[in-house]
Amino acid sequence: MKDDVLNSASGLVYSTLLAIVPALTFLFSFFSGLGVLEPLLSFLSEALTELAGGQTSEQVMAALTTYTKNATTLGIVGLVSFLLTMVLLINKVWSVINRIYRSAQSTNPFKRFMGYMTFVIITTLLLALYVSVQSVFTDWYLNLIGYSVGPWSVVIKKVIPVLIIFI
């Protein structure tokens, strides 16, 4: 093809598969620091059960739980390297899209890097906010129908308004 789209697409698939593990590690470590890892894991468990069924979901969640326990013990060097991997993936996607649409590339790499970092951080915060809000509404619904809820829901209810104001 004229724009070499097939080679670009295969390169993006390869890069995405290589970057998905560091991206998940960064997200799990970040969510663990915010204290919303458990609601995220329960949300993923429900989604996997709907998609793949009970037995497959249990196997994937067992591997994911082991993986998240390892990911939450990362140091700052690990987090920075994983963040850099995510930024490099976004840069590759951006350059391939620019090549396909024949648009001019920006000459300031620092400005692009800061834009990517902002994108990664805001996306992570919005995902954490979504998981927190979903867990609060789930806890509210469970209280409404008579089930008991853990003490973390009180903490999350106080953190969500601060995050919404921050964003």
PDB file of C-alpha atoms in Angstrom:
ATOM      1  CA  MET A   1       0.000   0.000   0.000  1.00  0.00           C
ATOM      2  CA  LYS A   2       0.955   3.581  -0.503  1.00  0.00           C
ATOM      3  CA  ASP A   3       1.291   4.595   3.158  1.00  0.00           C
ATOM      4  CA  ASP A   4       2.583   1.248   4.416  1.00  0.00           C
ATOM      5  CA  VAL A   5      -0.465   0.957   6.670  1.00  0.00           C
ATOM      6  CA  LEU A   6      -0.212  -2.798   7.189  1.00  0.00           C
ATOM      7  CA  ASN A   7       3.366  -2.614   8.469  1.00  0.00           C
ATOM      8  CA  SER A   8       2.450   0.317  10.711  1.00  0.00           C
ATOM      9  CA  ALA A   9      -0.537  -1.583  12.094  1.00  0.00           C
ATOM     10  CA  SER A  10       1.515  -4.689  12.817  1.00  0.00           C
ATOM     11  CA  GLY A  11       4.161  -2.534  14.500  1.00  0.00           C
ATOM     12  CA  LEU A  12       1.480  -0.939  16.685  1.00  0.00           C
ATOM     13  CA  VAL A  13       0.098  -4.333  17.688  1.00  0.00           C
ATOM     14  CA  TYR A  14       3.562  -5.548  18.637  1.00  0.00           C
ATOM     15  CA  SER A  15       4.340  -2.370  20.605  1.00  0.00           C
ATOM     16  CA  THR A  16       0.987  -2.496  22.371  1.00  0.00           C
ATOM     17  CA  LEU A  17       1.492  -6.103  23.426  1.00  0.00           C
ATOM     18  CA  LEU A  18       4.940  -5.253  24.781  1.00  0.00           C
ATOM     19  CA  ALA A  19       3.679  -2.173  26.636  1.00  0.00           C
ATOM     20  CA  ILE A  20       0.515  -3.662  28.124  1.00  0.00           C
ATOM     21  CA  VAL A  21       2.281  -5.384  31.026  1.00  0.00           C
ATOM     22  CA  PRO A  22       4.132  -2.245  32.164  1.00  0.00           C
ATOM     23  CA  ALA A  23       0.948  -0.219  31.728  1.00  0.00           C
ATOM     24  CA  LEU A  24      -1.050  -2.606  33.898  1.00  0.00           C
ATOM     25  CA  THR A  25       1.738  -2.693  36.468  1.00  0.00           C
ATOM     26  CA  PHE A  26       1.761   1.086  36.686  1.00  0.00           C
ATOM     27  CA  LEU A  27      -2.033   1.256  36.954  1.00  0.00           C
ATOM     28  CA  PHE A  28      -2.191  -1.417  39.660  1.00  0.00           C
ATOM     29  CA  SER A  29       0.569   0.230  41.657  1.00  0.00           C
ATOM     30  CA  PHE A  30      -1.123   3.622  41.319  1.00  0.00           C
ATOM     31  CA  PHE A  31      -4.525   2.230  42.325  1.00  0.00           C
ATOM     32  CA  SER A  32      -2.966   0.445  45.271  1.00  0.00           C
ATOM     33  CA  GLY A  33      -1.517   3.746  46.438  1.00  0.00           C
ATOM     34  CA  LEU A  34      -4.936   5.394  46.176  1.00  0.00           C
ATOM     35  CA  GLY A  35      -6.613   2.490  47.948  1.00  0.00           C
ATOM     36  CA  VAL A  36      -8.999   1.568  45.133  1.00  0.00           C
ATOM     37  CA  LEU A  37      -7.312  -1.638  43.993  1.00  0.00           C
ATOM     38  CA  GLU A  38      -9.804  -3.983  45.652  1.00  0.00           C
ATOM     39  CA  PRO A  39     -12.882  -2.363  44.014  1.00  0.00           C
ATOM     40  CA  LEU A  40     -11.042  -2.500  40.678  1.00  0.00           C
ATOM     41  CA  LEU A  41     -10.303  -6.200  41.099  1.00  0.00           C
ATOM     42  CA  SER A  42     -13.936  -6.941  41.988  1.00  0.00           C
ATOM     43  CA  PHE A  43     -15.078  -4.913  38.967  1.00  0.00           C
ATOM     44  CA  LEU A  44     -12.688  -6.846  36.704  1.00  0.00           C
ATOM     45  CA  SER A  45     -13.862 -10.131  38.204  1.00  0.00           C
ATOM     46  CA  GLU A  46     -17.489  -9.319  37.404  1.00  0.00           C
ATOM     47  CA  ALA A  47     -16.602  -8.214  33.870  1.00  0.00           C
ATOM     48  CA  LEU A  48     -14.514 -11.341  33.228  1.00  0.00           C
ATOM     49  CA  THR A  49     -17.275 -13.584  34.554  1.00  0.00           C
ATOM     50  CA  GLU A  50     -19.707 -12.044  32.089  1.00  0.00           C
ATOM     51  CA  LEU A  51     -17.260 -12.298  29.187  1.00  0.00           C
ATOM     52  CA  ALA A  52     -15.516 -15.624  29.708  1.00  0.00           C
ATOM     53  CA  GLY A  53     -17.550 -17.594  32.209  1.00  0.00           C
ATOM     54  CA  GLY A  54     -16.893 -18.732  35.757  1.00  0.00           C
ATOM     55  CA  GLN A  55     -13.968 -21.137  35.493  1.00  0.00           C
ATOM     56  CA  THR A  56     -11.907 -19.029  33.096  1.00  0.00           C
ATOM     57  CA  SER A  57     -12.639 -15.930  35.133  1.00  0.00           C
ATOM     58  CA  GLU A  58     -11.405 -17.612  38.319  1.00  0.00           C
ATOM     59  CA  GLN A  59      -8.144 -18.659  36.653  1.00  0.00           C
ATOM     60  CA  VAL A  60      -7.503 -15.204  35.209  1.00  0.00           C
ATOM     61  CA  MET A  61      -8.355 -13.491  38.503  1.00  0.00           C
ATOM     62  CA  ALA A  62      -6.021 -15.825  40.425  1.00  0.00           C
ATOM     63  CA  ALA A  63      -3.154 -14.922  38.083  1.00  0.00           C
ATOM     64  CA  LEU A  64      -4.126 -11.242  38.229  1.00  0.00           C
ATOM     65  CA  THR A  65      -4.218 -11.244  42.026  1.00  0.00           C
ATOM     66  CA  THR A  66      -0.732 -12.761  42.165  1.00  0.00           C
ATOM     67  CA  TYR A  67       0.445 -10.226  39.616  1.00  0.00           C
ATOM     68  CA  THR A  68      -1.020  -7.254  41.492  1.00  0.00           C
ATOM     69  CA  LYS A  69       0.617  -8.316  44.749  1.00  0.00           C
ATOM     70  CA  ASN A  70       3.951  -8.248  42.945  1.00  0.00           C
ATOM     71  CA  ALA A  71       3.149  -4.964  41.194  1.00  0.00           C
ATOM     72  CA  THR A  72       2.304  -3.067  44.360  1.00  0.00           C
ATOM     73  CA  THR A  73       5.846  -3.500  45.694  1.00  0.00           C
ATOM     74  CA  LEU A  74       7.442  -1.456  42.908  1.00  0.00           C
ATOM     75  CA  GLY A  75       9.977   1.193  43.703  1.00  0.00           C
ATOM     76  CA  ILE A  76      10.142   4.631  42.165  1.00  0.00           C
ATOM     77  CA  VAL A  77      12.590   3.431  39.496  1.00  0.00           C
ATOM     78  CA  GLY A  78      10.122   0.756  38.392  1.00  0.00           C
ATOM     79  CA  LEU A  79       7.258   3.215  38.213  1.00  0.00           C
ATOM     80  CA  VAL A  80       9.297   5.710  36.200  1.00  0.00           C
ATOM     81  CA  SER A  81      10.404   3.031  33.745  1.00  0.00           C
ATOM     82  CA  PHE A  82       6.854   1.772  33.302  1.00  0.00           C
ATOM     83  CA  LEU A  83       5.583   5.317  32.843  1.00  0.00           C
ATOM     84  CA  LEU A  84       8.255   5.895  30.216  1.00  0.00           C
ATOM     85  CA  THR A  85       7.187   2.732  28.382  1.00  0.00           C
ATOM     86  CA  MET A  86       3.610   3.985  28.275  1.00  0.00           C
ATOM     87  CA  VAL A  87       4.723   7.381  26.972  1.00  0.00           C
ATOM     88  CA  LEU A  88       6.807   5.741  24.247  1.00  0.00           C
ATOM     89  CA  LEU A  89       3.790   3.682  23.163  1.00  0.00           C
ATOM     90  CA  ILE A  90       1.628   6.803  22.946  1.00  0.00           C
ATOM     91  CA  ASN A  91       4.379   8.489  20.918  1.00  0.00           C
ATOM     92  CA  LYS A  92       4.471   5.567  18.477  1.00  0.00           C
ATOM     93  CA  VAL A  93       0.699   5.655  18.021  1.00  0.00           C
ATOM     94  CA  TRP A  94       0.858   9.415  17.490  1.00  0.00           C
ATOM     95  CA  SER A  95       3.637   9.175  14.882  1.00  0.00           C
ATOM     96  CA  VAL A  96       1.882   6.387  12.948  1.00  0.00           C
ATOM     97  CA  ILE A  97      -1.368   8.352  12.842  1.00  0.00           C
ATOM     98  CA  ASN A  98       0.529  11.435  11.661  1.00  0.00           C
ATOM     99  CA  ARG A  99       2.209   9.372   8.936  1.00  0.00           C
ATOM    100  CA  ILE A 100      -1.103   7.876   7.771  1.00  0.00           C
ATOM    101  CA  TYR A 101      -2.843  11.253   7.615  1.00  0.00           C
ATOM    102  CA  ARG A 102       0.298  13.023   6.345  1.00  0.00           C
ATOM    103  CA  SER A 103       0.155  15.721   8.995  1.00  0.00           C
ATOM    104  CA  ALA A 104       3.172  17.694  10.139  1.00  0.00           C
ATOM    105  CA  GLN A 105       4.921  16.507  13.280  1.00  0.00           C
ATOM    106  CA  SER A 106       5.636  18.906  16.109  1.00  0.00           C
ATOM    107  CA  THR A 107       9.270  19.939  16.430  1.00  0.00           C
ATOM    108  CA  ASN A 108       9.272  20.313  20.216  1.00  0.00           C
ATOM    109  CA  PRO A 109       9.774  16.848  21.763  1.00  0.00           C
ATOM    110  CA  PHE A 110       9.621  18.175  25.341  1.00  0.00           C
ATOM    111  CA  LYS A 111       6.164  19.644  24.735  1.00  0.00           C
ATOM    112  CA  ARG A 112       4.983  16.345  23.238  1.00  0.00           C
ATOM    113  CA  PHE A 113       6.439  14.390  26.177  1.00  0.00           C
ATOM    114  CA  MET A 114       4.675  16.640  28.697  1.00  0.00           C
ATOM    115  CA  GLY A 115       1.426  16.243  26.772  1.00  0.00           C
ATOM    116  CA  TYR A 116       1.764  12.460  26.890  1.00  0.00           C
ATOM    117  CA  MET A 117       2.549  12.519  30.608  1.00  0.00           C
ATOM    118  CA  THR A 118      -0.493  14.688  31.229  1.00  0.00           C
ATOM    119  CA  PHE A 119      -2.629  12.285  29.209  1.00  0.00           C
ATOM    120  CA  VAL A 120      -1.381   9.225  31.123  1.00  0.00           C
ATOM    121  CA  ILE A 121      -1.824  10.835  34.546  1.00  0.00           C
ATOM    122  CA  ILE A 122      -5.285  12.280  33.835  1.00  0.00           C
ATOM    123  CA  THR A 123      -6.474   9.007  32.313  1.00  0.00           C
ATOM    124  CA  THR A 124      -5.255   7.090  35.365  1.00  0.00           C
ATOM    125  CA  LEU A 125      -6.949   9.520  37.748  1.00  0.00           C
ATOM    126  CA  LEU A 126     -10.218   9.376  35.811  1.00  0.00           C
ATOM    127  CA  LEU A 127     -10.129   5.585  35.832  1.00  0.00           C
ATOM    128  CA  ALA A 128      -9.503   5.596  39.588  1.00  0.00           C
ATOM    129  CA  LEU A 129     -12.379   8.042  40.026  1.00  0.00           C
ATOM    130  CA  TYR A 130     -14.682   5.811  38.006  1.00  0.00           C
ATOM    131  CA  VAL A 131     -13.802   2.743  40.068  1.00  0.00           C
ATOM    132  CA  SER A 132     -14.273   4.708  43.309  1.00  0.00           C
ATOM    133  CA  VAL A 133     -17.638   6.114  42.308  1.00  0.00           C
ATOM    134  CA  GLN A 134     -18.829   2.731  41.121  1.00  0.00           C
ATOM    135  CA  SER A 135     -17.825   1.108  44.407  1.00  0.00           C
ATOM    136  CA  VAL A 136     -19.561   3.859  46.419  1.00  0.00           C
ATOM    137  CA  PHE A 137     -22.784   3.397  44.487  1.00  0.00           C
ATOM    138  CA  THR A 138     -22.521  -0.360  44.862  1.00  0.00           C
ATOM    139  CA  ASP A 139     -22.044   0.047  48.633  1.00  0.00           C
ATOM    140  CA  TRP A 140     -24.973   2.477  48.785  1.00  0.00           C
ATOM    141  CA  TYR A 141     -27.176  -0.002  46.954  1.00  0.00           C
ATOM    142  CA  LEU A 142     -26.070  -2.863  49.208  1.00  0.00           C
ATOM    143  CA  ASN A 143     -26.872  -0.771  52.290  1.00  0.00           C
ATOM    144  CA  LEU A 144     -30.242   0.036  50.778  1.00  0.00           C
ATOM    145  CA  ILE A 145     -31.152  -3.624  50.406  1.00  0.00           C
ATOM    146  CA  GLY A 146     -29.749  -4.578  53.819  1.00  0.00           C
ATOM    147  CA  TYR A 147     -26.221  -5.951  53.310  1.00  0.00           C
ATOM    148  CA  SER A 148     -23.337  -4.749  55.481  1.00  0.00           C
ATOM    149  CA  VAL A 149     -20.523  -2.740  53.878  1.00  0.00           C
ATOM    150  CA  GLY A 150     -16.838  -2.451  54.811  1.00  0.00           C
ATOM    151  CA  PRO A 151     -15.251   0.552  56.531  1.00  0.00           C
ATOM    152  CA  TRP A 152     -13.380   1.676  53.384  1.00  0.00           C
ATOM    153  CA  SER A 153     -16.578   2.995  51.835  1.00  0.00           C
ATOM    154  CA  VAL A 154     -16.589   5.842  54.372  1.00  0.00           C
ATOM    155  CA  VAL A 155     -13.043   6.806  53.356  1.00  0.00           C
ATOM    156  CA  ILE A 156     -13.871   6.638  49.652  1.00  0.00           C
ATOM    157  CA  LYS A 157     -16.955   8.794  50.132  1.00  0.00           C
ATOM    158  CA  LYS A 158     -14.759  11.514  51.619  1.00  0.00           C
ATOM    159  CA  VAL A 159     -12.034  11.242  48.972  1.00  0.00           C
ATOM    160  CA  ILE A 160     -14.313  11.363  45.901  1.00  0.00           C
ATOM    161  CA  PRO A 161     -15.469  14.979  46.353  1.00  0.00           C
ATOM    162  CA  VAL A 162     -11.850  16.095  46.758  1.00  0.00           C
ATOM    163  CA  LEU A 163     -10.846  14.259  43.567  1.00  0.00           C
ATOM    164  CA  ILE A 164     -13.761  15.719  41.638  1.00  0.00           C
ATOM    165  CA  ILE A 165     -12.835  19.233  42.763  1.00  0.00           C
ATOM    166  CA  PHE A 166      -9.186  18.537  41.892  1.00  0.00           C
ATOM    167  CA  ILE A 167     -10.073  17.403  38.386  1.00  0.00           C
TER     168      ILE A 167
END
